Amino acid sequence: MKEQQLKELMTVMTLEDKIFQLLQLLGSFYQDTPDLVTGPKAKLGINDDAIKNAGSILNVRGADKIKAIQKSYLENSHSKIPLLFMADIINGFETIFPVPIGLGATWNPEIVKKSAAIAAKEAAVSGVHITFSPMVDLVRDPRWGRVMESTGEDAYLNSAFAKAFVQGYQGTNELLTEDNIVACVKHFAAYGAPEGGREYNTVDMSERTLREYYLPAYKAALEAGAKMVMTSFNVVDGVPATGNKWLNRDILRNEWDFNGILISDYAAIKELIDHGVAEDENAAAKMALEAGVDIDMMTSIYANHLLDVINKFPEIEDDLNESVYRVLQLKNELGLFEDPYRSANSLKEKELHLSTEHRQTAREVVSESLVLLKNDNQVLPLKSNQTIALIGPYADSTSLSGSWSFSSNQESTVTLKKAFEEYLDEENLFIATGSKVVETEFLESSLGNYFSPEIDMQIDEEKELKKAVEVAEKADVLVIAVGEHYLQSGEGGSRANIIIPQVQKNLIQALAKLGKPMVGVIFSGRPLDLREEVSQFDGLVQAWFPGTEGGHGIADILFGTANPSGRLSMSFPYDVGQIPVHYNEFSTGRPYQQSNHSKRYTSKYVDIPNKPLFPFGYGLSYTDFSYTNFELNKEILTQEDRLTASIDITNKGTVKGKETVQLYIHDNIGSVTRPIKELKGFKQVELEPNETITVTFEIEEKILRFYNRDMEFISEPGEFEVMIGPNSEINEKKIFYLKDK
Ligand code: GLC
């Protein structure tokens, strides 16, 4: 449709048509189930007219199902405006990729872009138009369950991934193609900093911290063209994001010039009442619309109250028209007025979903997401002539996709056992489950009436432990596949203690007594407290929740077909008591390393170290890289020119490997205190044995800008330190000076 036709459409729509365009409902409202009336409809307090004319639906999948809903909707709706279909496609659609905290560990935006493009293709043929992704919330607290969905603790790295996801979903052309879907960046803003790591808890930070660390990745997603934004559940400076005019109008719309759709998170408009900022549903409707929230996800607040609010406050109708027009524009951009069924195609679904090509890419992404944390005595890579005991509840598990995987069938997941059977002869491989993932009591308590015996592993624990020890005694090397339950991660999955469940610790302890070489493969959606496991295992590999090709990707690393190149994008705490722990901290007035005070009176703990167990940017390889000839081409940087930092990287080992060379900068003196270092660049280089390459980084004034004491985003002249290394603990420095204007 042309813009003029859209405008004409607006003129013929009734006020109710417009209001219902801002309503988003679950697909269950469009499936004729017996409990529809008593269940969802009654609970939401929504009437048939609203259902018949809602503007969008979330979390329905399948070409035939979506086409049927769209067809029936268009036959029954008053305005005949096609529905938008949106879904949570976080780490893949049918082919599931590693969870985003694992994608972040690839430090490879290009491969993440490729994974997003595959997810978009698979989703588009299944009728989905929009994904509620990327989630770019910066995270410093692994107690929070949703670190699983984030790419980590650094604004610069998260911004690179935000751009990659958006370009993967939407493509890089102005117009969307049939293989693209719309990206909805979330959760705006700063949802990743809940106090205590407790889900949905209060977020409270200075505007400087918000702007310096938490906002850049959302902005990067919008600069990459993201067409939608989702509000977050939390308050920002005491005002819930979903009712926050400063956040949504002043920053998002005016400062960043965003003209796309802002959708609430699930039921977040109604939660304005629970937050205590709206006295009733009318007030909540008015507050959210005035704050620029265009779509009401899964409440009846807009549908049931905006008419009344507009009668009382006629000026609100302008906000309504603005929101409705945005929704029509996006429907038009997707071509839905010309073809309401867009890319939905059940034949292409069968052809594209889980295709060999998609699986191969997923397998590569898995191996690039794995982080080798320890490899004593070269226990890895495994040799195919060794006898291996693969033990643990994740040895033959298909629950490898994390808590957001949209995939309809877990059977497509390649288990570790299956992958090992492709690497080893039958007589060289022994398998045992050994223990449950987690105590049944946890599942019963955390799931309540959602608990069903099928979720619980039906094993005889005593018998399984005995069998595990027996097979271990026959093996040369033990590979122990352990980790947290996927329900201990993700939304609603905050944990106060971030350890491997005790039932599995008992298994590891029993096996450690055998004194055999042990390799641990850790499955989790967060950095865990692995202090005990680090001392028990000779080799340790962080595998996250690796998705459909998890078994293959992990086996490729363990058997050396792929050389580990993953680097942590989030610090692993030495102890949960360190949290929040992140590399770009401030020195404090009493830095532990160098201070005029006695050790007692410096910034530290008396019972644990300050340093994390594994730092941001850390990861080992099967080869060794040396960093030599670190140089700056000059010491003075003016406002206009640029300075080149260079360093030689040599592969000193015997196998080809990929190294992620990281550039950090410290602004020694600022009008406000500056982090001891900040990631300002990274490059991945792949080197053959004995090969050397010179890596260079261009440093210019604009990358030195920050929010100064007056909240101006500018650089300040003075001394800077440059560090280039394999992770954030690098401390070899070169100095340069930024000249004044
Ligand atoms: C959830 C999540 C959000 C998701 C939405 C729709 O509560 O917070 O990330 O996109 O609801 O499922």
mmCIF file of N, CA and C and ligand atoms in Angstrom, residues 24 26 58-59 87-90 131-133 135 137 146 149 184 186-187 191 199-200 230-233 264-267 297 404 491, ligand 1:
data_model
loop_
_atom_site.group_PDB
_atom_site.id
_atom_site.type_symbol
_atom_site.label_atom_id
_atom_site.label_comp_id
_atom_site.label_asym_id
_atom_site.label_seq_id
_atom_site.Cartn_x
_atom_site.Cartn_y
_atom_site.Cartn_z
ATOM 1 N N GLN A 24 -2.311 -7.440 21.577
ATOM 2 C CA GLN A 24 -1.633 -8.666 21.136
ATOM 3 C C GLN A 24 -2.046 -9.811 22.051
ATOM 4 N N LEU A 26 -2.135 -14.265 22.743
ATOM 5 C CA LEU A 26 -1.528 -15.568 22.469
ATOM 6 C C LEU A 26 -2.357 -16.292 21.413
ATOM 7 N N LEU A 58 1.011 -13.696 19.368
ATOM 8 C CA LEU A 58 2.380 -14.120 19.667
ATOM 9 C C LEU A 58 2.440 -15.621 19.911
ATOM 10 N N ASN A 59 3.622 -16.127 19.535
ATOM 11 C CA ASN A 59 4.016 -17.501 19.829
ATOM 12 C C ASN A 59 3.104 -18.573 19.279
ATOM 13 N N ALA A 87 7.083 -13.993 17.557
ATOM 14 C CA ALA A 87 7.469 -15.165 18.377
ATOM 15 C C ALA A 87 8.838 -14.943 18.992
ATOM 16 N N ASP A 88 9.090 -15.690 20.066
ATOM 17 C CA ASP A 88 10.394 -15.663 20.734
ATOM 18 C C ASP A 88 11.346 -16.606 20.032
ATOM 19 N N ILE A 89 12.071 -16.077 19.066
ATOM 20 C CA ILE A 89 13.064 -16.897 18.364
ATOM 21 C C ILE A 89 14.406 -16.372 18.838
ATOM 22 N N ILE A 90 14.914 -16.962 19.918
ATOM 23 C CA ILE A 90 16.044 -16.387 20.651
ATOM 24 C C ILE A 90 17.369 -16.962 20.180
ATOM 25 N N THR A 131 10.508 -11.467 15.366
ATOM 26 C CA THR A 131 11.062 -12.199 16.505
ATOM 27 C C THR A 131 11.333 -11.242 17.658
ATOM 28 N N PHE A 132 11.064 -11.700 18.859
ATOM 29 C CA PHE A 132 11.378 -10.891 20.044
ATOM 30 C C PHE A 132 12.858 -11.134 20.390
ATOM 31 N N SER A 133 13.678 -10.659 19.516
ATOM 32 C CA SER A 133 15.138 -10.844 19.630
ATOM 33 C C SER A 133 15.786 -9.811 18.720
ATOM 34 N N MET A 135 17.877 -10.023 22.447
ATOM 35 C CA MET A 135 17.891 -9.546 23.821
ATOM 36 C C MET A 135 19.299 -9.033 24.086
ATOM 37 N N ASP A 137 20.333 -7.126 26.845
ATOM 38 C CA ASP A 137 20.504 -6.627 28.207
ATOM 39 C C ASP A 137 21.908 -6.956 28.717
ATOM 40 N N ARG A 146 18.314 -14.986 33.265
ATOM 41 C CA ARG A 146 18.265 -14.607 31.844
ATOM 42 C C ARG A 146 19.618 -14.164 31.291
ATOM 43 N N GLU A 149 20.222 -15.476 27.956
ATOM 44 C CA GLU A 149 19.773 -14.860 26.699
ATOM 45 C C GLU A 149 20.622 -13.672 26.278
ATOM 46 N N CYS A 184 12.953 -7.404 17.031
ATOM 47 C CA CYS A 184 12.423 -6.569 18.123
ATOM 48 C C CYS A 184 13.428 -6.604 19.250
ATOM 49 N N LYS A 186 15.232 -6.060 22.789
ATOM 50 C CA LYS A 186 14.660 -6.035 24.140
ATOM 51 C C LYS A 186 15.755 -6.219 25.167
ATOM 52 N N HIS A 187 15.463 -5.978 26.480
ATOM 53 C CA HIS A 187 14.252 -5.400 27.052
ATOM 54 C C HIS A 187 14.610 -3.988 27.491
ATOM 55 N N TYR A 191 17.116 -4.299 32.071
ATOM 56 C CA TYR A 191 16.471 -5.430 32.773
ATOM 57 C C TYR A 191 17.530 -6.356 33.376
ATOM 58 N N GLU A 199 14.894 -12.350 39.744
ATOM 59 C CA GLU A 199 14.073 -12.089 38.556
ATOM 60 C C GLU A 199 13.033 -11.011 38.843
ATOM 61 N N TYR A 200 12.846 -10.094 37.865
ATOM 62 C CA TYR A 200 11.834 -9.020 37.929
ATOM 63 C C TYR A 200 12.094 -8.054 39.086
ATOM 64 N N MET A 230 11.052 -3.692 22.647
ATOM 65 C CA MET A 230 10.165 -4.183 23.709
ATOM 66 C C MET A 230 10.579 -3.557 25.029
ATOM 67 N N THR A 231 9.568 -3.142 25.802
ATOM 68 C CA THR A 231 9.870 -2.543 27.108
ATOM 69 C C THR A 231 10.297 -3.639 28.084
ATOM 70 N N SER A 232 10.877 -3.208 29.189
ATOM 71 C CA SER A 232 11.299 -4.184 30.207
ATOM 72 C C SER A 232 10.360 -4.109 31.404
ATOM 73 N N PHE A 233 10.404 -5.141 32.232
ATOM 74 C CA PHE A 233 9.495 -5.237 33.377
ATOM 75 C C PHE A 233 9.889 -4.295 34.509
ATOM 76 N N SER A 264 4.907 -3.608 24.687
ATOM 77 C CA SER A 264 5.162 -3.887 26.105
ATOM 78 C C SER A 264 5.655 -5.320 26.236
ATOM 79 N N ASP A 265 6.322 -5.612 27.328
ATOM 80 C CA ASP A 265 6.589 -7.019 27.605
ATOM 81 C C ASP A 265 5.277 -7.618 28.131
ATOM 82 N N TYR A 266 5.312 -8.908 28.335
ATOM 83 C CA TYR A 266 4.101 -9.684 28.611
ATOM 84 C C TYR A 266 3.381 -9.174 29.873
ATOM 85 N N ALA A 267 2.190 -8.581 29.675
ATOM 86 C CA ALA A 267 1.344 -8.107 30.783
ATOM 87 C C ALA A 267 1.951 -6.912 31.512
ATOM 88 N N MET A 297 0.901 -6.204 25.092
ATOM 89 C CA MET A 297 1.039 -7.648 25.002
ATOM 90 C C MET A 297 0.296 -8.320 26.145
ATOM 91 N N TRP A 404 14.386 -21.315 26.088
ATOM 92 C CA TRP A 404 13.627 -20.517 25.129
ATOM 93 C C TRP A 404 13.532 -21.191 23.766
ATOM 94 N N GLU A 491 14.068 -17.280 31.942
ATOM 95 C CA GLU A 491 13.128 -16.405 32.652
ATOM 96 C C GLU A 491 12.552 -17.115 33.863
HETATM 97 C C1 GLC B 1 8.321 -12.847 28.322
HETATM 98 C C2 GLC B 1 9.696 -12.243 28.195
HETATM 99 C C3 GLC B 1 9.990 -11.649 26.850
HETATM 100 C C4 GLC B 1 9.229 -12.416 25.787
HETATM 101 C C5 GLC B 1 7.750 -12.186 26.017
HETATM 102 C C6 GLC B 1 6.879 -12.947 25.013
HETATM 103 O O1 GLC B 1 7.807 -12.580 29.591
HETATM 104 O O2 GLC B 1 10.101 -11.301 29.182
HETATM 105 O O3 GLC B 1 11.406 -11.709 26.651
HETATM 106 O O4 GLC B 1 9.604 -11.952 24.493
HETATM 107 O O5 GLC B 1 7.356 -12.518 27.336
HETATM 108 O O6 GLC B 1 6.996 -14.312 25.231
#
